[in-house]
Amino acid sequence: MKVFKVILIIIAVLAAVIVLGSFLLPEKSKVERSNMVGVRDSVAYKYIGDFSKFNEWSPWYEMEPTAKTEFSGEIGQVGAKYSWKGKELGEGSFMTVAVNPYNAIYQKLTFLSPWEAIADN
């Protein structure tokens, strides 16, 4: 019976640490990733900004090549949008919200299903 009490106390302490620790975490987080590519910045920028080429390098496309995808807007410009809908991938889109030519493309990522979420800069 004493072992059972000790186990319950350990579980209660761990649960309390997790719950109380969650209040110390930041409300928002930011994730960035970078990679060096052996091509000129102008070539890479045009390629990444062109949503018609997205499926050539997208890991999502590899997961479900039969997903319905579409893109709209002017290539590499604010307002350009890529959308997808699939059985495994769910439904969502990302849209270019700002550009810094040959340096950065900022996008807003919206998931509609299987859950709703928005990720932006």
Coordinates of C-alpha atoms in Angstrom, one line a residue:
M1 CA 0.0 0.0 0.0
K2 CA 2.9 2.3 0.8
V3 CA 4.3 1.9 -2.8
F4 CA 1.0 2.8 -4.2
K5 CA 0.9 6.0 -2.2
V6 CA 4.5 6.9 -3.4
I7 CA 3.5 6.3 -7.0
L8 CA 0.4 8.5 -6.7
I9 CA 2.5 11.3 -5.0
I10 CA 5.0 11.1 -7.9
I11 CA 2.3 11.3 -10.5
A12 CA 0.6 14.2 -8.7
V13 CA 3.9 16.1 -8.4
L14 CA 4.7 15.5 -12.1
A15 CA 1.2 16.7 -13.1
A16 CA 1.6 19.8 -11.0
V17 CA 5.0 20.6 -12.5
I18 CA 3.6 20.2 -16.0
V19 CA 0.5 22.4 -15.3
L20 CA 2.4 25.1 -13.4
G21 CA 5.3 25.0 -15.9
S22 CA 2.9 25.7 -18.8
F23 CA 2.2 29.1 -17.2
L24 CA 5.9 30.0 -17.6
L25 CA 6.0 29.3 -21.3
P26 CA 5.8 32.1 -23.8
E27 CA 2.4 32.8 -25.3
K28 CA 3.8 32.9 -28.9
S29 CA 6.8 31.1 -30.4
K30 CA 8.8 31.6 -33.6
V31 CA 10.5 28.9 -35.7
E32 CA 13.0 29.7 -38.4
R33 CA 15.0 27.4 -40.7
S34 CA 17.7 28.3 -43.1
N35 CA 19.7 26.4 -45.6
M36 CA 22.6 27.3 -47.9
V37 CA 21.9 26.6 -51.6
G38 CA 24.5 26.7 -54.3
V39 CA 22.6 29.0 -56.7
R40 CA 22.5 32.7 -57.1
D41 CA 20.0 34.5 -54.9
S42 CA 18.0 35.8 -57.8
V43 CA 17.5 32.3 -59.2
A44 CA 16.5 30.9 -55.7
Y45 CA 14.2 33.8 -55.0
K46 CA 12.3 33.5 -58.2
Y47 CA 12.0 29.7 -57.8
I48 CA 10.7 29.8 -54.2
G49 CA 8.3 32.7 -54.9
D50 CA 6.7 30.8 -57.8
F51 CA 3.9 28.6 -56.3
S52 CA 3.5 26.8 -59.6
K53 CA 6.9 25.1 -58.8
F54 CA 6.1 24.4 -55.2
N55 CA 5.2 20.7 -55.8
E56 CA 8.6 20.1 -57.2
W57 CA 10.2 20.4 -53.8
S58 CA 7.3 20.2 -51.3
P59 CA 7.4 17.5 -48.6
W60 CA 3.6 17.9 -48.4
Y61 CA 3.3 16.9 -52.1
E62 CA 5.4 13.8 -51.4
M63 CA 3.0 12.8 -48.6
E64 CA -0.1 13.0 -50.9
P65 CA 0.6 13.6 -54.6
T66 CA -3.2 13.3 -55.3
A67 CA -4.2 16.2 -53.2
K68 CA -5.9 19.0 -55.1
T69 CA -3.7 22.1 -55.3
E70 CA -4.2 25.5 -56.9
F71 CA -2.4 28.8 -56.9
S72 CA -3.4 32.3 -57.8
G73 CA -2.0 35.8 -57.9
E74 CA 1.1 37.3 -59.5
I75 CA 4.2 35.1 -59.1
G76 CA 6.4 36.3 -56.2
Q77 CA 4.2 39.2 -55.3
V78 CA 2.1 40.1 -52.2
G79 CA -1.3 38.4 -52.5
A80 CA 0.0 35.3 -54.3
K81 CA -1.7 32.2 -52.8
Y82 CA -1.2 28.4 -52.8
S83 CA -4.1 26.2 -51.6
W84 CA -4.4 22.5 -51.0
K85 CA -7.1 20.0 -50.1
G86 CA -6.4 16.3 -49.5
K87 CA -7.5 13.3 -47.5
E88 CA -4.2 13.1 -45.6
L89 CA -3.1 16.7 -45.7
G90 CA -6.4 18.3 -44.8
E91 CA -7.2 21.7 -46.2
G92 CA -5.3 25.0 -46.0
S93 CA -3.4 27.7 -47.8
F94 CA -0.5 30.0 -47.6
M95 CA -0.4 33.5 -49.0
T96 CA 2.5 35.9 -49.5
V97 CA 2.0 38.9 -47.2
A98 CA 5.3 40.8 -47.8
V99 CA 8.5 40.4 -49.8
N100 CA 12.0 41.7 -49.4
P101 CA 13.4 41.0 -52.9
Y102 CA 16.3 38.5 -52.9
N103 CA 16.2 38.2 -49.2
A104 CA 12.9 37.0 -47.7
I105 CA 9.3 36.1 -48.6
Y106 CA 6.9 36.4 -45.7
Q107 CA 3.8 34.2 -45.7
K108 CA 0.6 33.6 -43.8
L109 CA -0.1 29.9 -43.3
T110 CA -3.7 28.9 -42.7
F111 CA -4.9 25.4 -41.8
L112 CA -8.7 24.8 -42.2
S113 CA -8.8 21.1 -41.5
P114 CA -8.3 18.7 -39.7
W115 CA -7.9 21.6 -37.3
E116 CA -8.0 25.4 -37.7
A117 CA -4.9 27.4 -37.1
I118 CA -3.1 30.4 -38.5
A119 CA 0.7 30.9 -38.5
D120 CA 2.2 34.2 -39.7
N121 CA 5.5 36.0 -39.5

